[in-house]
CSV table of C-alpha atoms in Angstrom, one decimal:
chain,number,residue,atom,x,y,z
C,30,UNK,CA,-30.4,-4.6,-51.3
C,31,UNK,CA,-27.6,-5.7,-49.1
C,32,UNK,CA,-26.7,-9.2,-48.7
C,33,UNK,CA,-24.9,-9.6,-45.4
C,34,UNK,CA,-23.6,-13.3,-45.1
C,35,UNK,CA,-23.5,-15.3,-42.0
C,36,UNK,CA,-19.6,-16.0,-42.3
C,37,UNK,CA,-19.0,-12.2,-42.0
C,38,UNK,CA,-21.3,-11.8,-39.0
C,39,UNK,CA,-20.3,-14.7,-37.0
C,40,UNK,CA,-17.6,-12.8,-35.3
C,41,UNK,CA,-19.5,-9.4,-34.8
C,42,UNK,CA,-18.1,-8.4,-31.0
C,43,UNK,CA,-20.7,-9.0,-28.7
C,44,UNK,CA,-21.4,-6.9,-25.6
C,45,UNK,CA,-19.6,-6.7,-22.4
C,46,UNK,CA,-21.8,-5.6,-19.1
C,47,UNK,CA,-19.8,-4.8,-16.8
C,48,UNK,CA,-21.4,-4.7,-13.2
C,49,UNK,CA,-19.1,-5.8,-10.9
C,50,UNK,CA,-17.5,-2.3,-11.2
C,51,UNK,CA,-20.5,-0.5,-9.9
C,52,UNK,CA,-21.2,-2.9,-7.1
C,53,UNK,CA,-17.9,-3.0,-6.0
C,54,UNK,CA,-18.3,1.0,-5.9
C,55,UNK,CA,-21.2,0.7,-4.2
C,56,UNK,CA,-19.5,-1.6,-1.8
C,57,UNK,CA,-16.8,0.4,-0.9
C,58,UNK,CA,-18.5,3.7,-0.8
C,59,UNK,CA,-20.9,2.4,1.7
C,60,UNK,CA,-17.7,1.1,4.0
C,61,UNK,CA,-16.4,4.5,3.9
C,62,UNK,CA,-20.0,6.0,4.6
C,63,UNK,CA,-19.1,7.1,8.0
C,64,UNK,CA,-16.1,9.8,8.4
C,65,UNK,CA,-13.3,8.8,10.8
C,66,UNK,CA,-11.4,10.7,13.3
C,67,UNK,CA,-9.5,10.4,16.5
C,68,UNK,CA,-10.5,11.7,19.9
C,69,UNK,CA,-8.8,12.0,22.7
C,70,UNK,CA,-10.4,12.7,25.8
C,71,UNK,CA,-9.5,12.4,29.7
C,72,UNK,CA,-9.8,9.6,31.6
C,73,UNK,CA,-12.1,10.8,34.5
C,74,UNK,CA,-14.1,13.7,35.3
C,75,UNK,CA,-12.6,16.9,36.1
C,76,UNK,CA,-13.1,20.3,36.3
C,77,UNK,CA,-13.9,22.5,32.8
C,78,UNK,CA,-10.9,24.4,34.0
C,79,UNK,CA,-8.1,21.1,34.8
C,80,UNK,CA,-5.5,21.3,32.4
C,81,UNK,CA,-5.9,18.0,31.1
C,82,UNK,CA,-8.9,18.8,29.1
C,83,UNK,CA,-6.8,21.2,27.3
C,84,UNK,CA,-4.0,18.6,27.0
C,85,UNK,CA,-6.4,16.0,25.3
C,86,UNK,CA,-8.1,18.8,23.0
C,87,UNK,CA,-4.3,19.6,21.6
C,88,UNK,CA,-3.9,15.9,21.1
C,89,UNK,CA,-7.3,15.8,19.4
C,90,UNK,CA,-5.9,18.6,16.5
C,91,UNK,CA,-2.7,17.1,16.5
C,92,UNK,CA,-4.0,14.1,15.2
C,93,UNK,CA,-6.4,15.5,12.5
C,94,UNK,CA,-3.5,17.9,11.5
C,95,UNK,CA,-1.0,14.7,10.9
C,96,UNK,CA,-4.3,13.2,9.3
C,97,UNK,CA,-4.8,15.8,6.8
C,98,UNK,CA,-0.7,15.8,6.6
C,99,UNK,CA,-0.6,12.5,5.5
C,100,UNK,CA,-3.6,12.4,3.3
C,101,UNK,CA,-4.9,9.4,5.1
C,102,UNK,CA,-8.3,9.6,3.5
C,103,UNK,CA,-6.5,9.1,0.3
C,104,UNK,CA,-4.7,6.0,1.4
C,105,UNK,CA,-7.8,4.7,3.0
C,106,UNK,CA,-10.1,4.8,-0.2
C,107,UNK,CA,-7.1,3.0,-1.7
C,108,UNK,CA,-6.6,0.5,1.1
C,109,UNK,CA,-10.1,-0.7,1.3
C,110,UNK,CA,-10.1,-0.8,-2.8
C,111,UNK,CA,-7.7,-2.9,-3.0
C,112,UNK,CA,-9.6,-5.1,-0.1
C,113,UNK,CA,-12.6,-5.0,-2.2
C,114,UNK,CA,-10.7,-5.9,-5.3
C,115,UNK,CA,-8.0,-8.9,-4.6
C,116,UNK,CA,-8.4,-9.3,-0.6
C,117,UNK,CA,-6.0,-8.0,0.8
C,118,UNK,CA,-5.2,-3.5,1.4
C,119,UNK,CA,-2.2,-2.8,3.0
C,120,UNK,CA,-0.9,0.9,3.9
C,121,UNK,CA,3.2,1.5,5.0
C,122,UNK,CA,4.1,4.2,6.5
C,123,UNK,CA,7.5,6.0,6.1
C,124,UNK,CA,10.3,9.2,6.6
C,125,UNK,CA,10.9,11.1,4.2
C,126,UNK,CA,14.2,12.7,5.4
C,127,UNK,CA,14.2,14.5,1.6
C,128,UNK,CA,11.0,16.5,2.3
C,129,UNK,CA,12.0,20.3,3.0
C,130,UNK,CA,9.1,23.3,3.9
C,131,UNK,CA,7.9,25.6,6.4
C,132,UNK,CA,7.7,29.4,5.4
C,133,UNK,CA,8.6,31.1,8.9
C,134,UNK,CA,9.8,28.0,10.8
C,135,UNK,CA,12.0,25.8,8.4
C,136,UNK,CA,11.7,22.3,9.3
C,137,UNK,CA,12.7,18.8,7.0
C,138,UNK,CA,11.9,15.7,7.3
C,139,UNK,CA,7.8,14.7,6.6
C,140,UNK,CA,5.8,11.1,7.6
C,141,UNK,CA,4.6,9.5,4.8
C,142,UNK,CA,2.3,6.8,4.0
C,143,UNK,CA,2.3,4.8,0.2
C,144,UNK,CA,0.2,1.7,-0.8
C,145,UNK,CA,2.0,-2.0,-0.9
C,146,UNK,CA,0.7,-4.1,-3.3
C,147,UNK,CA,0.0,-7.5,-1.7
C,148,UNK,CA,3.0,-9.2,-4.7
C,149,UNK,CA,5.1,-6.7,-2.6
C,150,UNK,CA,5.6,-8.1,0.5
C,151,UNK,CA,6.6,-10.8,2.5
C,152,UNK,CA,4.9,-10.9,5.7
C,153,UNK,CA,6.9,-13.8,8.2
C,154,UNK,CA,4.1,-16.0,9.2
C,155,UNK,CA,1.1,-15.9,6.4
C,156,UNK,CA,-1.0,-18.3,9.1
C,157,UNK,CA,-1.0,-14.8,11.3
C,158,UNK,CA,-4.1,-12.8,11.2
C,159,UNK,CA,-4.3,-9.2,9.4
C,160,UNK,CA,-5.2,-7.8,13.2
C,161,UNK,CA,-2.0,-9.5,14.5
C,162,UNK,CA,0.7,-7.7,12.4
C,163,UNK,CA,2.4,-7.2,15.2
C,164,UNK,CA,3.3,-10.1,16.3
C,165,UNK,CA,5.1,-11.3,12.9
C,166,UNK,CA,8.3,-12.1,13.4
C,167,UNK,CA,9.3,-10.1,10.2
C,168,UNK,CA,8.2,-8.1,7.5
C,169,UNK,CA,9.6,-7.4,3.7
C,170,UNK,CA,9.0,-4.8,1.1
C,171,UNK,CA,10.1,-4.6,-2.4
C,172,UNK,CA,9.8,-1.2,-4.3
C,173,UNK,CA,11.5,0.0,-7.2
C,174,UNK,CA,14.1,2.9,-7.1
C,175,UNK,CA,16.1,5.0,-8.7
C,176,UNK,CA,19.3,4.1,-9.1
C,177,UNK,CA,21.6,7.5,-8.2
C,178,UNK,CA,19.0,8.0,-4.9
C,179,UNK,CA,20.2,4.1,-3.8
C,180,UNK,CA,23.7,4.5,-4.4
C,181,UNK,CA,23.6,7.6,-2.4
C,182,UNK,CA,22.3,6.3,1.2
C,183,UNK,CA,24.6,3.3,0.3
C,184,UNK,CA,28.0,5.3,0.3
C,185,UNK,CA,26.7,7.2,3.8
C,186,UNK,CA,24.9,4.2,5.5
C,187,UNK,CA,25.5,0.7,3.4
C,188,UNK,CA,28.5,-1.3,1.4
C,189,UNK,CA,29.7,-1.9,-1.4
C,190,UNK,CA,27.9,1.2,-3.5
C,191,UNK,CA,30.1,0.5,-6.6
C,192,UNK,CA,28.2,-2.6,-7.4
C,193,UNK,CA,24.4,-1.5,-7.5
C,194,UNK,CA,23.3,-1.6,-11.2
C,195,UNK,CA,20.2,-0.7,-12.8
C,196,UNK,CA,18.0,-3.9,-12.8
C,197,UNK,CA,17.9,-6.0,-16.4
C,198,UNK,CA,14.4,-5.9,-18.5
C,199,UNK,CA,12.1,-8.7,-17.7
C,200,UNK,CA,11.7,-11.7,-20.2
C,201,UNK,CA,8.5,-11.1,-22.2
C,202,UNK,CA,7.4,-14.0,-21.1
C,203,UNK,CA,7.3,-13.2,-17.2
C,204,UNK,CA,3.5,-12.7,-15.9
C,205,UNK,CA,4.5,-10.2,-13.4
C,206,UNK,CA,7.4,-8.1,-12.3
C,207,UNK,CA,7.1,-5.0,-10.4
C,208,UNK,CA,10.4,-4.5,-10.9
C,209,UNK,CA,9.9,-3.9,-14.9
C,210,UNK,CA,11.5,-0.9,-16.3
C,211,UNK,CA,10.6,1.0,-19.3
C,212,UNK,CA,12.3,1.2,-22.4
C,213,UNK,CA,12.9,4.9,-22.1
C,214,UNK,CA,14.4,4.5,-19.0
C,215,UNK,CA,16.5,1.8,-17.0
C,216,UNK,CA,17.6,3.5,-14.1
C,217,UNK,CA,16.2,1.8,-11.5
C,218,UNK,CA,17.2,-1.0,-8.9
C,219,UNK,CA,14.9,-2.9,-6.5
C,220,UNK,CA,15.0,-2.5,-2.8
C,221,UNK,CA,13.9,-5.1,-0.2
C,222,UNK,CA,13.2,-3.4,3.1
C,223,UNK,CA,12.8,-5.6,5.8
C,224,UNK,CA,11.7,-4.5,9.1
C,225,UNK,CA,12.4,-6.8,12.8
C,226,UNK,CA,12.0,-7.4,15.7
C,227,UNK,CA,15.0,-7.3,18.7
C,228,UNK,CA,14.4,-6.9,22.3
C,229,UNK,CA,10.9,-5.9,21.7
C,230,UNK,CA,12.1,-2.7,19.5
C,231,UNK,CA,11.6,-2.4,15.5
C,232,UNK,CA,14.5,-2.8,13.8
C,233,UNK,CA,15.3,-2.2,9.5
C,234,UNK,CA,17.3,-2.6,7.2
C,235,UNK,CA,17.7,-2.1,3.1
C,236,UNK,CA,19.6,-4.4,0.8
C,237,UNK,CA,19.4,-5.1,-3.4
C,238,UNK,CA,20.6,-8.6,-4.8
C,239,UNK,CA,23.7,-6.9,-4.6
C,240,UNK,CA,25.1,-5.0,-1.7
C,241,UNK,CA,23.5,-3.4,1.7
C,242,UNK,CA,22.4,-0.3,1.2
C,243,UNK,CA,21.7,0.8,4.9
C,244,UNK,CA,22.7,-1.1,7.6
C,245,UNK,CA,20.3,-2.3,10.5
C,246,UNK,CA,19.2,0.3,12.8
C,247,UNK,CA,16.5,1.1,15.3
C,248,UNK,CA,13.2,2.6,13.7
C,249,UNK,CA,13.4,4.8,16.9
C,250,UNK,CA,13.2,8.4,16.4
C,251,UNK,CA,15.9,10.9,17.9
C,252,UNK,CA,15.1,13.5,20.3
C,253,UNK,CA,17.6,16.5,21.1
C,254,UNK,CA,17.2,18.9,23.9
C,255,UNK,CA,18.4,22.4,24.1
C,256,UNK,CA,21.2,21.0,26.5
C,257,UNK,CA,22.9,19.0,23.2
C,258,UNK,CA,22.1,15.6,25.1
C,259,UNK,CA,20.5,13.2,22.6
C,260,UNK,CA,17.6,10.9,23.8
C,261,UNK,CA,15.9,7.4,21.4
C,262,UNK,CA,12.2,7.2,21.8
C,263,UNK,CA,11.5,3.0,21.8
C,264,UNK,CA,9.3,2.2,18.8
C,265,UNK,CA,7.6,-1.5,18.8
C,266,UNK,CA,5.4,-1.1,15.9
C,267,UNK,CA,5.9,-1.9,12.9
C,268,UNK,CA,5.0,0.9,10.6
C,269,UNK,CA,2.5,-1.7,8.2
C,270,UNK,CA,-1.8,-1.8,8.6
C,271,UNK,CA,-3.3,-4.7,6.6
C,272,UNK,CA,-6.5,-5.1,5.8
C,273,UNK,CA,-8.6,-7.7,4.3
C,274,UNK,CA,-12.1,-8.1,3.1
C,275,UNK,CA,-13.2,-11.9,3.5
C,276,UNK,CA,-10.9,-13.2,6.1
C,277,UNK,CA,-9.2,-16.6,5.0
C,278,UNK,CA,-8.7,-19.6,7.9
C,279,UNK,CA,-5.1,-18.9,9.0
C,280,UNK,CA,-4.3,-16.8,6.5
C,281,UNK,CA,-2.8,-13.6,6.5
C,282,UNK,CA,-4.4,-12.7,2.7
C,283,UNK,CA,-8.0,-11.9,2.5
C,284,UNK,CA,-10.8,-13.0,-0.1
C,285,UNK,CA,-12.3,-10.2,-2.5
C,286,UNK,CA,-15.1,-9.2,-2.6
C,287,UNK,CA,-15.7,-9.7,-6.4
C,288,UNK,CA,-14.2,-13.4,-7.1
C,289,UNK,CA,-17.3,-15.1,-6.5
C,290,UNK,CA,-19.3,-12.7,-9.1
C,291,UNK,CA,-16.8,-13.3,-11.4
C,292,UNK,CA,-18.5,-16.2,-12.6
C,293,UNK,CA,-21.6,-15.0,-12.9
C,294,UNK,CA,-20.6,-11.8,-14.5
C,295,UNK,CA,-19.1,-14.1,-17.1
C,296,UNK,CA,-22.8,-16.1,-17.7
C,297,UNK,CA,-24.5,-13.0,-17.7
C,298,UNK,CA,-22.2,-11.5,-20.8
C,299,UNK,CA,-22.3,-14.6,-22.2
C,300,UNK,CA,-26.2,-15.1,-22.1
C,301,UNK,CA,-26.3,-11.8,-23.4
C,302,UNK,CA,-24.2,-12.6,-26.3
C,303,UNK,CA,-26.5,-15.0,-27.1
C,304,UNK,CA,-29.3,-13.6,-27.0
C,305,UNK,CA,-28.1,-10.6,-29.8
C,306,UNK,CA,-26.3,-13.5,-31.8
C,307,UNK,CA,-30.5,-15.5,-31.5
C,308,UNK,CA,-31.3,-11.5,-33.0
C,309,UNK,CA,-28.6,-11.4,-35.4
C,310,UNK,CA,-29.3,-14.6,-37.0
C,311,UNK,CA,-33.6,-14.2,-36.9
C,312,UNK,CA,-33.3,-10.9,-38.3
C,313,UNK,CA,-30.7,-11.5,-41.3
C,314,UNK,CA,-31.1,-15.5,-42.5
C,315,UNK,CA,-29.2,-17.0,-44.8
């Protein structure tokens, strides 16, 4: 027989349950239950044959085709996961003036839409709401880039391009820094974006530690007619959604939906522990 002491026992690993993960799935699947979509219809009754029934109808596909476009369902399951998790979702939306397609009709330029991790930003006025993103007075994002990319919008639109430099490696001893490189490749800079407010129109710019790297402008699309004359369509929202689980008093962050079974996940692991180690030690004694 096999003698198994107590000393090489004591430190068996014990078991780790975890069910927050399926309850927060359960949570989250059950806020996405329902499928969304926008409708446009016309504002009175008319005829079946008025034109503007037809009008709304195009909106109507227009809207699920930039839906699918964007892969909004994607950045929703995302958005409310993060909402579930630490609070606060947030979705921004962007041009991406790189994209090229279109088989018979050629076309380039694509919106986008990426998730901001809430250490990301800076939102103006954290007492503001999530529902009144609008009215902050300013909004910053940091994201990490590659270094050739910045350096080229920063000789067409910024200053200075000579002096943007690859970020340094974090200390070790930093708890987090999304602007961490890997060892295999240090090519990359951090961006702030910040996006404004002037004369009730959204305005942006983009700067590193170092240098602009586009100057502020409008985030007002251009429209040209066949004629050659140029017109700016106004834009007075800023292209940022945040959500939040648990609203906080005056707060823009949200509370998640898991923090307050993090205790109790930890008793129930811990009871369970025991219980095995009452097992352990009942079943092979000194």
């Amino acid at each position: 027989p096999v003698t198994i002491a107590a000393e090489d026992t004591k430190y068996m690993p014990r078991p780790v349950i975890n069910f927050l993960s399926q309850i927060e799935e359960n949570k989250r699947s059950n806020i996405q239950s329902q499928e969304l979509k926008m409708q446009y219809s016309v504002k009175e009754q008319l005829d079946d044959n008025d034109e503007a029934i037809e009008i709304a109808q195009s909106y109507t596909d227009m809207a699920e085709n930039t839906w699918q476009d964007l892969g909004q369902k994607r950045l929703n399951d995302s958005m409310v996961a993060d909402a579930v998790k630490v609070g606060t979702g947030i979705i921004h939306y962007y041009y991406d003036s790189t994209y090229q397609g279109g088989r018979f009709q050629k076309y380039k330029g694509k919106l986008c839409g990426e998730i901001i991790d809430p250490l990301d930003i800076v939102l103006g006025n954290n007492q503001l709401m999530p529902y009144e993103t609008q009215k902050q007075p300013f909004i910053i994002l940091r994201k990490v880039e590659n270094v050739e990319d910045v350096r080229e919008v920063a000789k067409k639109y910024g200053e200075n391009w000579e002096t943007i430099e690859p970020d340094k490696t974090p200390d070790s001893d930093e708890k987090y820094d999304s602007a961490k490189v890997d060892s295999d490749n240090k090519r990359t800079v951090t961006t702030f974006t910040k996006y404004y407010k002037e004369d009730n129109q959204v305005w942006w710019t983009k700067v590193t530690k170092d240098t602009v790297v586009r100057r502020p402008v409008k985030l007002a699309p251009e429209v040209k007619y066949e004629d050659g004359t140029v017109e700016i369509e106004p834009m007075n929202l800023y292209p940022v959604v945040v959500l939040s689980f648990k609203p906080r008093k005056k707060c823009v962050y949200g509370k998640g939906f898991i923090e307050d079974l993090i205790p109790v996940q930890k008793s129930v692991n811990w009871g369970y522990g025991m219980q095995l180690l009452s097992m352990q030690q009942t079943a092979w004694p000194k």
